Short mmCIF file of C-alpha atoms and ligand atoms in Angstrom, two decimals:
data_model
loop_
_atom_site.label_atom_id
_atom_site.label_comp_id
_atom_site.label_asym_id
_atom_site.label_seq_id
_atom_site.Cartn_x
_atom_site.Cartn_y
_atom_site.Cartn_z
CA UNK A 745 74.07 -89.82 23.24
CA UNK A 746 77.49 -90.82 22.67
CA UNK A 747 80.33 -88.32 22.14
CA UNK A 748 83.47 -88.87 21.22
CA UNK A 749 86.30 -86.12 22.56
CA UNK A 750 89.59 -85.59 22.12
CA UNK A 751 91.75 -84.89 25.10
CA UNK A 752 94.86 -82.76 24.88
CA UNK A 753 96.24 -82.62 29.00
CA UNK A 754 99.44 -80.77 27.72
CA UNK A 755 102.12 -79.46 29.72
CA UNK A 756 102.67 -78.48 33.09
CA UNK A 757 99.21 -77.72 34.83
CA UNK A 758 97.53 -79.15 32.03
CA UNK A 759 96.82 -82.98 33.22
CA UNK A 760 95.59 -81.29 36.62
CA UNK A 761 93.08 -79.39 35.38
CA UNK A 762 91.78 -81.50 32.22
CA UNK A 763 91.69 -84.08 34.80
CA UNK A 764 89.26 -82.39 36.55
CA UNK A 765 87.13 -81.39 34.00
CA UNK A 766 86.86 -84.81 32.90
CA UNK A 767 85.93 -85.42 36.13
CA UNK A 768 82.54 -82.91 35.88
CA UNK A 769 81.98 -84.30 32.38
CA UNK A 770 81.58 -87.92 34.14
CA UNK A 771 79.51 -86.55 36.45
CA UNK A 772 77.56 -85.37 33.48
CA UNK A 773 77.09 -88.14 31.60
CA UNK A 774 75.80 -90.37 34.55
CA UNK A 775 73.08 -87.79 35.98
CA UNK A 776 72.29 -86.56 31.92
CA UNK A 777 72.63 -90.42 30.70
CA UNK A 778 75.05 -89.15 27.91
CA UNK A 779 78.92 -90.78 27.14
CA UNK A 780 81.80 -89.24 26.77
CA UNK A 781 84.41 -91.27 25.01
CA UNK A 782 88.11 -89.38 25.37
CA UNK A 783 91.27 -90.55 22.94
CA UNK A 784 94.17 -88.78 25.20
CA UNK A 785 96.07 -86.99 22.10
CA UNK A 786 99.86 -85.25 22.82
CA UNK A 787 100.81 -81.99 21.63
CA UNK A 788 103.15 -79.78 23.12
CA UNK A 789 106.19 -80.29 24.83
CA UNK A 790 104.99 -83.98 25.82
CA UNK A 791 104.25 -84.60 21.95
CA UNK A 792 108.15 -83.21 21.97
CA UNK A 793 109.12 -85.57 24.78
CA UNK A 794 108.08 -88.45 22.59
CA UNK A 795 107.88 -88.03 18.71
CA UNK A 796 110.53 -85.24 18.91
CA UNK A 797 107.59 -82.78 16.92
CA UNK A 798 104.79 -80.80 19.12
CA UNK A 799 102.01 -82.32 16.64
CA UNK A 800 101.99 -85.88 15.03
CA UNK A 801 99.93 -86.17 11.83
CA UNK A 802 98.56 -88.94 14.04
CA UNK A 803 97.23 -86.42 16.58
CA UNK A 804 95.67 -84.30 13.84
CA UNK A 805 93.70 -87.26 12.52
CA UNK A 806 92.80 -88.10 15.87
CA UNK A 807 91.49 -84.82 16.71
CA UNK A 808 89.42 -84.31 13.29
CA UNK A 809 88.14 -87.92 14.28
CA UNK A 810 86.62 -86.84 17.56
CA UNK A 811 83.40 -84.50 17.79
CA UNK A 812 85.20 -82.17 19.42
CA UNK A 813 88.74 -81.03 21.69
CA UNK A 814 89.16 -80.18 24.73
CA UNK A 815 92.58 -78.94 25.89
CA UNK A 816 94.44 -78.02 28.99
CA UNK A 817 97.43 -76.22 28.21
CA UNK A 818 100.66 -76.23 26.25
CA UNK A 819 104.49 -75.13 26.58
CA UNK A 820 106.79 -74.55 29.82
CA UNK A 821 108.78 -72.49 31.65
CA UNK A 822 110.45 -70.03 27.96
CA UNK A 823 113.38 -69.38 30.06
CA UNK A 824 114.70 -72.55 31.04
CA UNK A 825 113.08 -75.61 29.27
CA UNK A 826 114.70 -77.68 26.86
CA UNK A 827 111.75 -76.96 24.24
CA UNK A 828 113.03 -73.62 23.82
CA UNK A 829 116.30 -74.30 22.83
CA UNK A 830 114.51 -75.88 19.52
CA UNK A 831 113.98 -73.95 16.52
CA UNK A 832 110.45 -71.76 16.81
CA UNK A 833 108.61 -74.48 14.60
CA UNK A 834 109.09 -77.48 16.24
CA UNK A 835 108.29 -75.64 20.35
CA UNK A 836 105.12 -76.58 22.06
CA UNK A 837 103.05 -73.42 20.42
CA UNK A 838 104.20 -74.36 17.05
CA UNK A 839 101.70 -77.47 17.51
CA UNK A 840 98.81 -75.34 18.63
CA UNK A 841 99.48 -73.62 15.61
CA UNK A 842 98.89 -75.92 13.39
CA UNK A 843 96.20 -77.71 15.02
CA UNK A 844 94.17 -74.35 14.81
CA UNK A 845 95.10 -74.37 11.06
CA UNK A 846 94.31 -77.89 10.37
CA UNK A 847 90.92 -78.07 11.77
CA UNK A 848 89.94 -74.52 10.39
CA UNK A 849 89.08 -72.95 13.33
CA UNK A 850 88.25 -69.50 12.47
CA UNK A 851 86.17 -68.37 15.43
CA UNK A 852 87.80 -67.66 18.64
CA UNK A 853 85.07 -67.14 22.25
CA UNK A 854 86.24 -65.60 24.82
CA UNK A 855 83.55 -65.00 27.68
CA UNK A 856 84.41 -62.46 30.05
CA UNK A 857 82.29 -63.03 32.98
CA UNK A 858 82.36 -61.34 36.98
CA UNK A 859 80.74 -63.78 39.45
CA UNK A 860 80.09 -62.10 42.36
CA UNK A 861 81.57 -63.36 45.06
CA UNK A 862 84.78 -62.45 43.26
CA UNK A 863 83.87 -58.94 42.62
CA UNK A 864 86.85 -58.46 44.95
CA UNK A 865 89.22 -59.14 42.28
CA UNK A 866 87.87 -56.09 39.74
CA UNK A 867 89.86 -53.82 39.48
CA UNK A 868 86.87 -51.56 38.77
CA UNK A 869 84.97 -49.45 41.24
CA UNK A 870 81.74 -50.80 42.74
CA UNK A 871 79.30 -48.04 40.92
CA UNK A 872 80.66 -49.35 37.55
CA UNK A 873 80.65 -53.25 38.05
CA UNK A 874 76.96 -52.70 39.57
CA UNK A 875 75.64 -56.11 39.48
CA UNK A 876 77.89 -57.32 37.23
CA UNK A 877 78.88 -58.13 33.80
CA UNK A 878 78.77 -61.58 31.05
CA UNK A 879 80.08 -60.72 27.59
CA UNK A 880 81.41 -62.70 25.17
CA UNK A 881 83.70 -61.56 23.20
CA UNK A 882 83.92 -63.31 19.57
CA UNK A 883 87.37 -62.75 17.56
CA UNK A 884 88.28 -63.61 14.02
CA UNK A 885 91.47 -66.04 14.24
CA UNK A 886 92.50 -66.64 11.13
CA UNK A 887 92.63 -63.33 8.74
CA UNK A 888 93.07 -59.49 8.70
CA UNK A 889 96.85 -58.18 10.01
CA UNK A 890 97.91 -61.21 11.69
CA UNK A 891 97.92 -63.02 8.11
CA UNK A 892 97.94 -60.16 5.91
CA UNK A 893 101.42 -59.72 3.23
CA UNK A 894 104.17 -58.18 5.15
CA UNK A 895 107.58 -57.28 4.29
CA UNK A 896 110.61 -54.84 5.30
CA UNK A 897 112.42 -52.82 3.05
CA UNK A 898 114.61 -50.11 2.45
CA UNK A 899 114.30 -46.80 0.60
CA UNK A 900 116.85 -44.44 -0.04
CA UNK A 901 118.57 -45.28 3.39
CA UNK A 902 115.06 -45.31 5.34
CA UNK A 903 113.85 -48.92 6.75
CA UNK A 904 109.65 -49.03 5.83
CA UNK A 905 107.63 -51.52 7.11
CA UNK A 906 104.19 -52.79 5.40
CA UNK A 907 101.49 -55.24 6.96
CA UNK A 908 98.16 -55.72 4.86
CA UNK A 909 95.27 -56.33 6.72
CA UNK A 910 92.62 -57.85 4.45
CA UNK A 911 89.19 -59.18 4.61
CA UNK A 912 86.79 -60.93 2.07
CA UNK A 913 82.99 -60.96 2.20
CA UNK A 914 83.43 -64.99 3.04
CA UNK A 915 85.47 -64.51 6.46
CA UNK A 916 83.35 -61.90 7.54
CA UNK A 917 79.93 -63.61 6.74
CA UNK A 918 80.84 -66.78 8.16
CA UNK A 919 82.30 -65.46 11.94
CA UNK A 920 79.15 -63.01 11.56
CA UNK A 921 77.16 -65.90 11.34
CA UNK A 922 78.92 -67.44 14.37
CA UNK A 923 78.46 -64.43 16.43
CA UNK A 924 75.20 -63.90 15.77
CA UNK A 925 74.05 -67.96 16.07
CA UNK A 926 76.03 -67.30 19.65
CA UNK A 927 73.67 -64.43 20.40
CA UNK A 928 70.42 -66.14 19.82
CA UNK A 929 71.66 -68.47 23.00
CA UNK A 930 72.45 -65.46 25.42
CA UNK A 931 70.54 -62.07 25.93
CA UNK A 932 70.16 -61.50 21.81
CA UNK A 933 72.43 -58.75 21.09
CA UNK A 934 75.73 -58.09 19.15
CA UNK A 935 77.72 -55.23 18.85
CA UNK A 936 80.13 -55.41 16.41
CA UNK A 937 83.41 -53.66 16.81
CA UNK A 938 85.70 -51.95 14.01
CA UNK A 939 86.96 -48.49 12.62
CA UNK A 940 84.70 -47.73 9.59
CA UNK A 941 85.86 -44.02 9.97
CA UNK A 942 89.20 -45.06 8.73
CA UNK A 943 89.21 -48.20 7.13
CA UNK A 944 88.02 -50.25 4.13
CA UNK A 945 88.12 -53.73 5.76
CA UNK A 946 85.81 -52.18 8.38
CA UNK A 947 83.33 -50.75 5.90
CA UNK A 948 82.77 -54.37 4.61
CA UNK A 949 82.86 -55.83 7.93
CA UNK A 950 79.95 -53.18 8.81
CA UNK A 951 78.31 -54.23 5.50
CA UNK A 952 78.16 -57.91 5.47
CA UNK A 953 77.27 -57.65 9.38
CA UNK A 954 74.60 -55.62 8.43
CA UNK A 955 73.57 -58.64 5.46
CA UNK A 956 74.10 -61.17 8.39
CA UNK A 957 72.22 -59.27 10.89
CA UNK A 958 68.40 -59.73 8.20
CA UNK A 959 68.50 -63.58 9.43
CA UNK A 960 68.52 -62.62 12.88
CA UNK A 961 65.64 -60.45 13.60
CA UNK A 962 65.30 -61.23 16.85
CA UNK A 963 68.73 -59.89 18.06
CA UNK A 964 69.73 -56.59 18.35
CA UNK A 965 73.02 -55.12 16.36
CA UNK A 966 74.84 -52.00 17.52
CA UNK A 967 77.92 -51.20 15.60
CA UNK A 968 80.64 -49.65 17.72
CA UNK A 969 84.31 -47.96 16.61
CA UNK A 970 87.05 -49.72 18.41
CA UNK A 971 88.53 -47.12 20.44
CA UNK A 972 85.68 -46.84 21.81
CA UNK A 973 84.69 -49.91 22.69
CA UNK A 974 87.98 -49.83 24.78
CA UNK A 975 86.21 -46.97 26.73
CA UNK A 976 83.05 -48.60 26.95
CA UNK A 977 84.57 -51.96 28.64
CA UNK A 978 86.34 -50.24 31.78
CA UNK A 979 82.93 -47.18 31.71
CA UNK A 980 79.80 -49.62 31.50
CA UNK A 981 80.73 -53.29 31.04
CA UNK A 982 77.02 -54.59 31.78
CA UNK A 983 75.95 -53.18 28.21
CA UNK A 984 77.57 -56.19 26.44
CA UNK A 985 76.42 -59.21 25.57
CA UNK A 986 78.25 -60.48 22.48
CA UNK A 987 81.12 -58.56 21.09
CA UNK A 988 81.48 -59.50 17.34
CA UNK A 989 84.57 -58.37 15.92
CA UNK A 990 88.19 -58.78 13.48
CA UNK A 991 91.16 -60.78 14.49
CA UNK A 992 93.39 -57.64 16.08
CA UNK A 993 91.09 -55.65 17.44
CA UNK A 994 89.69 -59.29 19.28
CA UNK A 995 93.15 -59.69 20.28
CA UNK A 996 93.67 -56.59 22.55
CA UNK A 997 90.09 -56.13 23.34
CA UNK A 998 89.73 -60.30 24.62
CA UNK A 999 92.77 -58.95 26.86
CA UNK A 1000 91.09 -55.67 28.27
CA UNK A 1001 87.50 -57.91 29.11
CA UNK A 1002 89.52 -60.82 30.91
CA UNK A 1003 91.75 -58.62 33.01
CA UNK A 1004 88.44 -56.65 34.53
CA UNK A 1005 87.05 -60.09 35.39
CA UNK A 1006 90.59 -60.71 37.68
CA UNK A 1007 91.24 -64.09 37.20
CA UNK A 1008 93.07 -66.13 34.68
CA UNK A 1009 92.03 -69.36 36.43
CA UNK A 1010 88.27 -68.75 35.79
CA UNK A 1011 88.46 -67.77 32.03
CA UNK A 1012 87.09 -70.34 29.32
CA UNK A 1013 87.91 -70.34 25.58
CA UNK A 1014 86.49 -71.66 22.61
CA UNK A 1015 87.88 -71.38 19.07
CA UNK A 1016 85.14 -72.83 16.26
CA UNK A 1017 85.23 -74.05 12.69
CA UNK A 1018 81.97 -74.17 10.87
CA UNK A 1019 80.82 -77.39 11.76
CA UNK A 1020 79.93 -77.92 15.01
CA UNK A 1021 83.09 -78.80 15.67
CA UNK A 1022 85.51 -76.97 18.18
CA UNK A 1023 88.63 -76.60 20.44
CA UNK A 1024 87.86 -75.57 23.92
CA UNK A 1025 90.55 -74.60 26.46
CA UNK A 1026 91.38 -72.86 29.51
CA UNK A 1027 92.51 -69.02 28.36
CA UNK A 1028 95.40 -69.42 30.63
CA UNK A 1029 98.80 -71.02 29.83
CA UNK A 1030 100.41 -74.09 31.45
CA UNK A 1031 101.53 -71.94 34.17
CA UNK A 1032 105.16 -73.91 35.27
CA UNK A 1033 105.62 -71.98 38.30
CA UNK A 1034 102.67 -73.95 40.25
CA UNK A 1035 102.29 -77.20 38.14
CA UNK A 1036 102.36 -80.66 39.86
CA UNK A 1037 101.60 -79.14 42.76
CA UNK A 1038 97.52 -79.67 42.89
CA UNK A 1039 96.72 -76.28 43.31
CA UNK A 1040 96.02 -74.75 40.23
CA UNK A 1041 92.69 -73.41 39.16
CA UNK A 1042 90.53 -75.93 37.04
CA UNK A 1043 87.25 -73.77 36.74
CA UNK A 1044 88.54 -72.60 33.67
CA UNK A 1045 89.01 -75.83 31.95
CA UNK A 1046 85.86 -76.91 33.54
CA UNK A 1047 83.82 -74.03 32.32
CA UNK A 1048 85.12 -74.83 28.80
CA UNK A 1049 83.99 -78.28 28.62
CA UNK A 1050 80.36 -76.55 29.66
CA UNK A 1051 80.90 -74.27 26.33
CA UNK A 1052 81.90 -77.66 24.30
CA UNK A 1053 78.58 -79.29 25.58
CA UNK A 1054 76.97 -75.63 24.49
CA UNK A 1055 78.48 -75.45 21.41
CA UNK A 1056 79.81 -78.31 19.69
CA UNK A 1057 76.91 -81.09 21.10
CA UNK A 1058 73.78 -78.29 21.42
CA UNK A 1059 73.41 -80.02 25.37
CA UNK A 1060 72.48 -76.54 27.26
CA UNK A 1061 70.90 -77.83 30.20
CA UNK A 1062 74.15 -80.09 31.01
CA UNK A 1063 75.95 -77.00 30.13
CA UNK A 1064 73.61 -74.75 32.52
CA UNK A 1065 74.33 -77.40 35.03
CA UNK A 1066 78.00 -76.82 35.22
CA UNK A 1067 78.06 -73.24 35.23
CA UNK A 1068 75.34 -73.07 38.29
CA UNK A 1069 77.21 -76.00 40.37
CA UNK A 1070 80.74 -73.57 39.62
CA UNK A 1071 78.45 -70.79 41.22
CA UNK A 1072 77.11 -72.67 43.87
CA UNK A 1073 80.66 -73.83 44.92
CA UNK A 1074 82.07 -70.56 44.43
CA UNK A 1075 78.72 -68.94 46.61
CA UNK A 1076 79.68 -71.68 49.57
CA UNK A 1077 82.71 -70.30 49.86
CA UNK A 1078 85.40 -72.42 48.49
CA UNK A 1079 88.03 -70.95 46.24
CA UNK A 1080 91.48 -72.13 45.42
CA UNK A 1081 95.24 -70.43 45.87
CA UNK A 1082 94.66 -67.66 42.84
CA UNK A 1083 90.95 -66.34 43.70
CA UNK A 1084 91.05 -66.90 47.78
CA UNK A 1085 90.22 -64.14 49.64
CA UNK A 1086 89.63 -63.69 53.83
CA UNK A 1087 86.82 -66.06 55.42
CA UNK A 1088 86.41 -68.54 52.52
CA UNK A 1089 87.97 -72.13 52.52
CA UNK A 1090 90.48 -72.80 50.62
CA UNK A 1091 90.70 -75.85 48.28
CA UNK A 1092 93.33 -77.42 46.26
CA UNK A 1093 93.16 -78.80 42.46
CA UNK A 1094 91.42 -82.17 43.35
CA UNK A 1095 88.84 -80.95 45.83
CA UNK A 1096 87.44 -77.70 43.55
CA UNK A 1097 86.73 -80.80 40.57
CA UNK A 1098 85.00 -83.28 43.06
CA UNK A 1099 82.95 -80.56 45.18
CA UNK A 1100 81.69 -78.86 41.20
CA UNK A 1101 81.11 -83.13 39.93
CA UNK A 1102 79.18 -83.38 43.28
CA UNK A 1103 77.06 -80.65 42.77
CA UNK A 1104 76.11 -80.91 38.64
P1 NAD B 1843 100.33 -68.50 32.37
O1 NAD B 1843 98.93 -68.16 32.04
O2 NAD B 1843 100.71 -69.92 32.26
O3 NAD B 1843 100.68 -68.01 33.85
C1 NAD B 1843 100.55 -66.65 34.27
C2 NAD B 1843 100.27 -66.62 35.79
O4 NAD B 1843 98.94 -67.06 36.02
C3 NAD B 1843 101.18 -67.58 36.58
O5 NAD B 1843 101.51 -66.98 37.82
C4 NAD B 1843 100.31 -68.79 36.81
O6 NAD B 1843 100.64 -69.51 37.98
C5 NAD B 1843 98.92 -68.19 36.87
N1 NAD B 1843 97.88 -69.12 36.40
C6 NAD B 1843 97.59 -69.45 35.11
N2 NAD B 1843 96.61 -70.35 35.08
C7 NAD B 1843 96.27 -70.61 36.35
C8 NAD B 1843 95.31 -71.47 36.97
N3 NAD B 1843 94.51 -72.25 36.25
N4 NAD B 1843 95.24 -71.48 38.32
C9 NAD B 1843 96.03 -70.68 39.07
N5 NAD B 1843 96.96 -69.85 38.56
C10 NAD B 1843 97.07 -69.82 37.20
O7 NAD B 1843 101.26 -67.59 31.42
P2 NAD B 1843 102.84 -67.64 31.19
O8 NAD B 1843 103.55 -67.91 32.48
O9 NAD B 1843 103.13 -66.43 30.43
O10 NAD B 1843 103.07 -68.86 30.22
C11 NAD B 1843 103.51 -70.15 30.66
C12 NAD B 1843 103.55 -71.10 29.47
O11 NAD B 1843 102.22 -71.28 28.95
C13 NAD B 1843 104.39 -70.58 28.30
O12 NAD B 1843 105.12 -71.66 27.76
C14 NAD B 1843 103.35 -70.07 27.32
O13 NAD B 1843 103.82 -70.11 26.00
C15 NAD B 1843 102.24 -71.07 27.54
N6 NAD B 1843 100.91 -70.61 27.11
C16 NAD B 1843 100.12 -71.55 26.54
C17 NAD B 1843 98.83 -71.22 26.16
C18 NAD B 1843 97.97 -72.29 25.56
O14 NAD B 1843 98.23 -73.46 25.78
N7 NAD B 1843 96.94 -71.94 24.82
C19 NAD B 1843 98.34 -69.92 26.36
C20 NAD B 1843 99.17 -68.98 26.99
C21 NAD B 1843 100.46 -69.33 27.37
#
């Protein structure tokens, strides 16, 4: 089959590691027979560095064009680039932004997975990791708080603040949907996060789930209040498999699961519309301090284009394939700068990408 992408490199590590995820993709297509046509699209500060903007109308239409994105990463160093001296809607996140909000993408994945061979790098204790966890945590991105009516005002001398966090049946249902469509491909199980004790929103979150959860009858649901969910990541990890749940509480909770895993350079994102159609980046930023240097991380870009040939094109055993050869390179030892620890070897940027294309 032939797929058409749409490559965003980005700024500062960006074009390293995209490169070398388009590097495993290759290596996809010629042992799966598959093609992979790219359109490079800017956004960010190099969209800046050109049209003046982070995001063309061009680059939209390009993207919706494509069967799906794949992104490095956007912005630079906030202290001393150029892009931040611009107003806040025309810096390199502004274009990310809008992008998200053009293409609808309402469903944001976050897996939180601890290979291990870098159990070293949990900060959890041995008895708890065990043998290990793979979650995947799904977050509403486009409604409750984050979107909600806000406003400041004063009263009788006394500043108030309000922020409205509001759901309707037709958000819930369709991320429920997402989450539990995600399921059916892993271990069949969703636990779906809120605070029905306390809130309305939650009630009808818990609700619809629970209408969602009649197509599904093969997976497992588990509703679970937030706080503690919060416990139950750092306590018992292993229980989760997908983590269904609204845009804040996703926020702080995608934070808690990727800092037990240890590294920033391994962790893959995907943010979904409903089509098949999806973003898929790195969770990481552009990182300035270590770009152009060839040794940044690119597992995590890499292990995103394995979720784009999961999600967006249904190809699971190309996908398996690059997920096994990152664990076979990662079991032989190599790691680079960010995850190296005593007796492996290290590799830079380049090498990780050929030795993972060598081995799908
Ligand atoms: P960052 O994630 O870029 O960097 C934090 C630390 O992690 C740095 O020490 C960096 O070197 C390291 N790191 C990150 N990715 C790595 C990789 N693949 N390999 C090895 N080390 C890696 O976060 P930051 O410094 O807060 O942000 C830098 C810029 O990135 C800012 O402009 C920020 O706005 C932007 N940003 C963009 C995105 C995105 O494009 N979606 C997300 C987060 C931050």
């Amino acid at each position: 089959m032939n797929y058409k992408v749409a490559v965003i490199s980005g700024d500062g590590i960006g074009p390293e590691i995209v490169r070398e995820a388009r590097k495993v993709l290759d290596a996809v297509a010629k042992k799966y027979g598959h093609s992979f046509q790219y359109t490079d699209v800017l956004m960010g500060g190099a969209s800046i560095d050109v049209h003046g903007i982070p995001l063309t109308d061009e680059a939209i239409a390009a993207c919706k064009s494509a069967d799906a994105v794949l992104m490095g990463s956007i912005g630079g160093n906030t202290t001393t680039s150029p892009w931040y001296k611009l107003p806040p809607e025309k810096r390199p996140e502004a274009g990310l932004l809008k992008l998200r909000k053009s293409l609808n993408l309402f469903a944001n994945l976050r897996p939180a997975l601890l290979y291990n061979e870098l159990k070293g790098a949990c900060p959890l204790k041995d008895e708890v990791i065990g043998s290990g966890f793979d979650m995947m945590i799904m977050r509403e991105l486009t409604g409750g708080l984050y979107f909600g009516e806000r406003k400041t005002v004063e009263e009788n001398g006394v500043r108030k603040a309000y922020d409205s966090l509001t759901y309707d049946e037709n958000e819930i249902r369709r991320i429920a949907k997402r989450g539990f469509d995600i399921a059916m491909k892993r271990k069949k199980k969703v636990t779906s996060v809120d605070k029905a004790n306390v809130l309305d929103s939650s009630r009808l979150w818990r609700k619809v789930v629970e209408e969602v959860a009649k197509d599904y009858p093969e997976v497992t649901l588990e509703h679970m209040l937030v706080d503690n969910c919060a416990m139950q990541l750092v306590k018992d990890p292993a229980q989760f498999d997908v983590i269904l749940t609204e845009n804040m509480f996703g926020d702080i909770l995608s934070d808690e699961a990727s800092m037990i895993t240890g590294s920033i350079g391994m962790l893959a994102s995907a943010s979904l519309n409903d089509t098949k159609f999806g973003l898929y980046e790195p969770s990481g930023g552009s990182a300035p301090d270590i770009a152009g240097q060839n040794i940044a991380n690119p597992i995590a870009t890499i292990l995103s284009a394995a979720m784009m040939l999961r999600f967006s094109f249904d190809l699971d055993k190309e996908a398996d394939a690059i997920e096994k050869a990152v664990q076979q390179v990662l079991t032989e030892g190599y790691r680079t700068g960010d995850i190296m620890s005593e007796g492996c070897k290290k590799v830079n940027t380049n090498e990780m990408g050929d030795l993972i294309a060598e081995r799908v």
